[in-house]
Amino acid sequence: MKDDAAQRHILPLNLYLAVGSGLLVLTVITVAVAQMDFGQMNLLIAMGIAVVKATLVAMFFMHLKYDNRIYMLVFVGSLLFLGVFIIFTMFDTLRRGDIYEEIAEPYQKEAVIYRTAETGTASSHAAADSSHNAAETETETSDH
Amino acid sequence: MEHTIPEKHYLNEATGWKSWLMTLDHKRIGILYMIMVMFSFFLGGVFALLLRWELISPDKILMGPEMYNQAFSLHGIIMIFLFIIPSIPAILGNFVMPLMIGAKDVAFPRLNLASWYIYVIGFCFAVYALFTGGIDTGWTFYTPYSNETTTAVIPILTAAFVLGFSSIFTGLNFIVTIHKLRAPGMTWFQLPLFVWAIYATALIQVLATPVLGITLALLMLERVVGIGIFDPAMGGDPVLFQHFFWFYSHPAVYIMILPGMGIISELIATFSHRRIFGYKFIAFSSLGIAFTGFLVWGHHMFVSGQSDLAAVIFSFLTFFVGIPSGIKILNWMATMYKGSISLDTPMLWALSFLILFSIGGFTGIVLGTLSIDVHLHDTYFVVSHFHYVMVGGTVMAIFGGLHYWWPKIWGRMYNETLARIAVVLIFVGFNVTFFVQFIMGTQGMPRRYYTYLPQFQGMHGFSSIGALIMGVGFLLIGIYLIHAIFKGKPAGPNPWRALTMEWETPSPPRAGNFEGAQRLTHGPYDYDKVVPENALKQYKTL
Amino acid sequence: MNQTTAHPAHLQHHFTDAHQQAESAKLGLWIFLLTEVLLFGGLFCFYAIYRSWNPDMFHNAHAFLNVWMGATNTVVLIVSSLTMALAIRSMQLGRRKHTIVFLSGTVFLACVFMVIKYFEYSHKIHLGQLPGKWYFFEGIAGTNPHIFFSAYFLMTGLHGFHVLGGIAVITWLIIKTSRGSFSPEYYTPIEMTGLYWHLVDLIWIFLFPLFYLIG
Ligand SMILES: [Cu+2]
């Protein structure tokens, strides 16, 4: 049984303590950093630290570093598919109404039917990417 | 040569209803599933016939608009969540897959039984919903309507939520079984292709179904608390619901069709008596379908108001789904080419599958094209397309599989003549029902209405006749299959002269499947090298 | 390993040896964790979409969460993860008493986590910073602040249920361990629970900055 050694691999106590302290230090860092403002980078820094912490937990506490690679595959796979879910959904949610700004709007300005209802239509499309609220959603769905 | 039923087998080694309800034997759990799932198929079929009855004339015959909304919703929900998703994995996957890999059971027998009980609970919720206001949202539960309707949305969502867990448990169990319980010496490339298909299906089940669970939970909370995720009145976004829903439900289409493709691979190899052509291509195309299936869900939302960027990406990616399916079809054809094909009933089902699924697949590519879909969306073209895939594909496959393994499951053979008549009835009835719907769709007949313009009456009437023919066909199947359980001629261990491992057991098999550890003596499709010993004398050419 | 000797009590009939059984359980558990990731994933998607639509509202609303309580809870969960890992290590070494101590520590810390969560929740319920229709707090600028609290209560709530589940299972493990059900040869249930508990910790590691530390 070749995996027996791996399965019953007993990690030294100091390693566990080191990883645990590392996690605590990173927690302190992330709270401290959050008190400062790095603008756009805030989210990136916070998530970066969280990813490092998560990696530590997964690699050492969950033994992924020492175990059969298949468990790593399962775990990374789950994150991959979650990524697909969120990113592909954002292809939609972050880019709604693009075509109206870039392509349709110049023509719409000329068109008689849009001129009469200019305020309603124009604002709903322009607002789609930033401030998103109830009234706008309703116009959007009925528009398309 | 006359066969006899072995004295002791899994059906009689323990007796009494308790021995069934507490059983941990994967074969018995498969049969428990068969009873429930086939009953659901019957229920869903009744609703289908009611719909086709109503559509014989544009006037109200049975149902007005509200009733009609309820009927098509229930038809969809029952057929999808209660019948087609669990059908092949839970019935035939449960029964056959462990036998095929030489295992004594699935990895977690208790979890397996639990998944059946969870299915039954989900079934009860669905029936409860049926009697407390019904449901009129369609099977897709689109917001904002599902937030507003006064029908029994919460019970039916609970049903689908609970059924999802049953599906997850089955998938989890099968993945571990295929990884860890293969017979000693059986490598991944000696697995029968049905096992590969079940494996790919199980991957989708565990990856996609949790998202359905959270989606339905969020929808329930939206109704109760108004959390503001899907309901525009609370600041939510109804299109976001469609993303959540289709992230599960497009891959779920492959939960429905992949196991069917696995069955077809077995049938074509067995009845062509030929080594399957392109084994690795078929095996990996199953995984390919499972993977690409996760990248295309937005093709259901071309006219829902998603961003144009997303629509273009999803349309583009949708074309890639056709490739692995095409690979499979071509390899099946290549297997049959120069094979010595025998047209036993299961093979007739497989051939029906090839024809109908090809039509369903090609029209899927048509609908995946962004510009065309804008015109065809929500017409009968879509209805026809997915019935060609789901009925023409999966239902043909499951009945092919049931006929193929019926002698293994019960040890007895059905009436071959009646069986062939039934295939023909179903094949003809199906095409009569659905082919005209393509034409109606292109002419603009919208789906989900109880009435229509008079110009469509001819085609709708024609379609309803087809539904009746199918109904008769399925009734016939039910009669002779049940008759075979009690009165059929003993089938013998290997009536089809097949080489996969389940045929090495007696029919019906013993409770523990195999005496001692099963050894692998040949590959699943070594028809050019081996003739199965236990089938030498019994095989008759047609 | 002594697979060749007589059938151990914990070995089920359809496995050939204890090793195969343990490996199967572990793979099954990892797949279960995968389903958990995707279950929470739906909520993370919810969060991501609405934060990208209403960054200012999220920023304003997060100021009403108590960073120190959140940070304390992070520390508590990390330490509980460590004690869980050490409980497994002790069992690998055959030190049953240590295992019981570490498991009890884990349960204790989990309870501390829930108590802190209780104070946070009751404060918000009192102020009316609640999800959806129940929201009646005034004083957060921006569009639809109730959605922030929907996300907050859903995600931390689902996580909280997982903590409660963990408490129940680990308590059961303590009883089993004290009855001598586990040994260095067979401790699969502790190992499985450990993996589950680390995942619960891992999810919190993301929830903490996403809710309490919005820059
Ligand atoms: Cu689709």
Coordinates of N, CA and C in Angstrom, one line a residue, chain B residues 303 363 366-367 369-383 438-447:
Chain B
V303 N -32.9 36.6 -25.1 CA -33.9 37.7 -25.1 C -34.4 38.1 -23.8
T363 N -30.8 20.9 -34.2 CA -31.7 22.1 -34.0 C -31.2 22.9 -32.8
V366 N -28.9 25.3 -34.1 CA -29.7 26.4 -34.7 C -30.1 27.4 -33.7
L367 N -30.6 26.9 -32.5 CA -31.1 27.8 -31.5 C -30.0 28.5 -30.8
T369 N -27.6 29.8 -32.1 CA -27.1 31.0 -32.9 C -28.0 32.2 -32.5
L370 N -27.2 33.2 -32.0 CA -27.9 34.3 -31.3 C -29.0 35.0 -32.2
S371 N -28.7 35.3 -33.5 CA -29.6 36.0 -34.3 C -30.9 35.2 -34.5
I372 N -30.7 33.8 -34.7 CA -31.8 33.0 -35.1 C -32.7 32.8 -33.8
D373 N -32.0 32.7 -32.7 CA -32.8 32.4 -31.4 C -33.7 33.6 -31.1
V374 N -33.3 34.8 -31.5 CA -34.2 35.9 -31.2 C -35.6 35.7 -31.8
H375 N -35.6 35.1 -33.0 CA -36.8 34.8 -33.7 C -37.5 33.6 -33.2
L376 N -36.8 32.6 -32.9 CA -37.4 31.3 -32.5 C -37.7 31.1 -31.0
H377 N -37.1 32.0 -30.2 CA -37.3 31.9 -28.8 C -38.8 31.9 -28.4
D378 N -39.1 31.0 -27.4 CA -40.4 30.8 -26.9 C -41.4 30.4 -28.0
T379 N -41.0 29.8 -29.0 CA -41.9 29.2 -30.0 C -41.9 27.7 -29.9
Y380 N -42.8 27.0 -30.6 CA -42.8 25.6 -30.6 C -41.5 24.9 -31.2
F381 N -40.7 25.7 -31.9 CA -39.4 25.2 -32.3 C -38.6 24.8 -31.2
V382 N -38.6 25.6 -30.1 CA -37.8 25.3 -28.9 C -38.4 24.0 -28.2
V383 N -39.7 24.0 -28.1 CA -40.4 22.9 -27.5 C -40.0 21.6 -28.2
F438 N -41.7 21.7 -35.1 CA -40.7 22.6 -35.7 C -41.3 23.6 -36.7
I439 N -42.2 23.0 -37.5 CA -42.8 23.9 -38.6 C -43.6 25.0 -37.9
M440 N -44.5 24.5 -37.0 CA -45.3 25.5 -36.3 C -44.4 26.6 -35.7
G441 N -43.3 26.2 -35.1 CA -42.4 27.2 -34.4 C -41.9 28.2 -35.4
T442 N -41.4 27.7 -36.5 CA -40.9 28.7 -37.5 C -42.0 29.6 -38.0
Q443 N -43.2 29.1 -38.0 CA -44.3 30.0 -38.4 C -44.8 30.9 -37.3
G444 N -44.2 30.8 -36.1 CA -44.5 31.8 -35.1 C -45.5 31.3 -34.0
M445 N -45.8 30.0 -34.0 CA -46.7 29.5 -32.9 C -45.9 29.6 -31.6
P446 N -46.4 30.5 -30.6 CA -45.7 30.6 -29.4 C -46.0 29.4 -28.4
R447 N -45.1 29.1 -27.5 CA -45.3 28.0 -26.6 C -46.1 28.5 -25.4

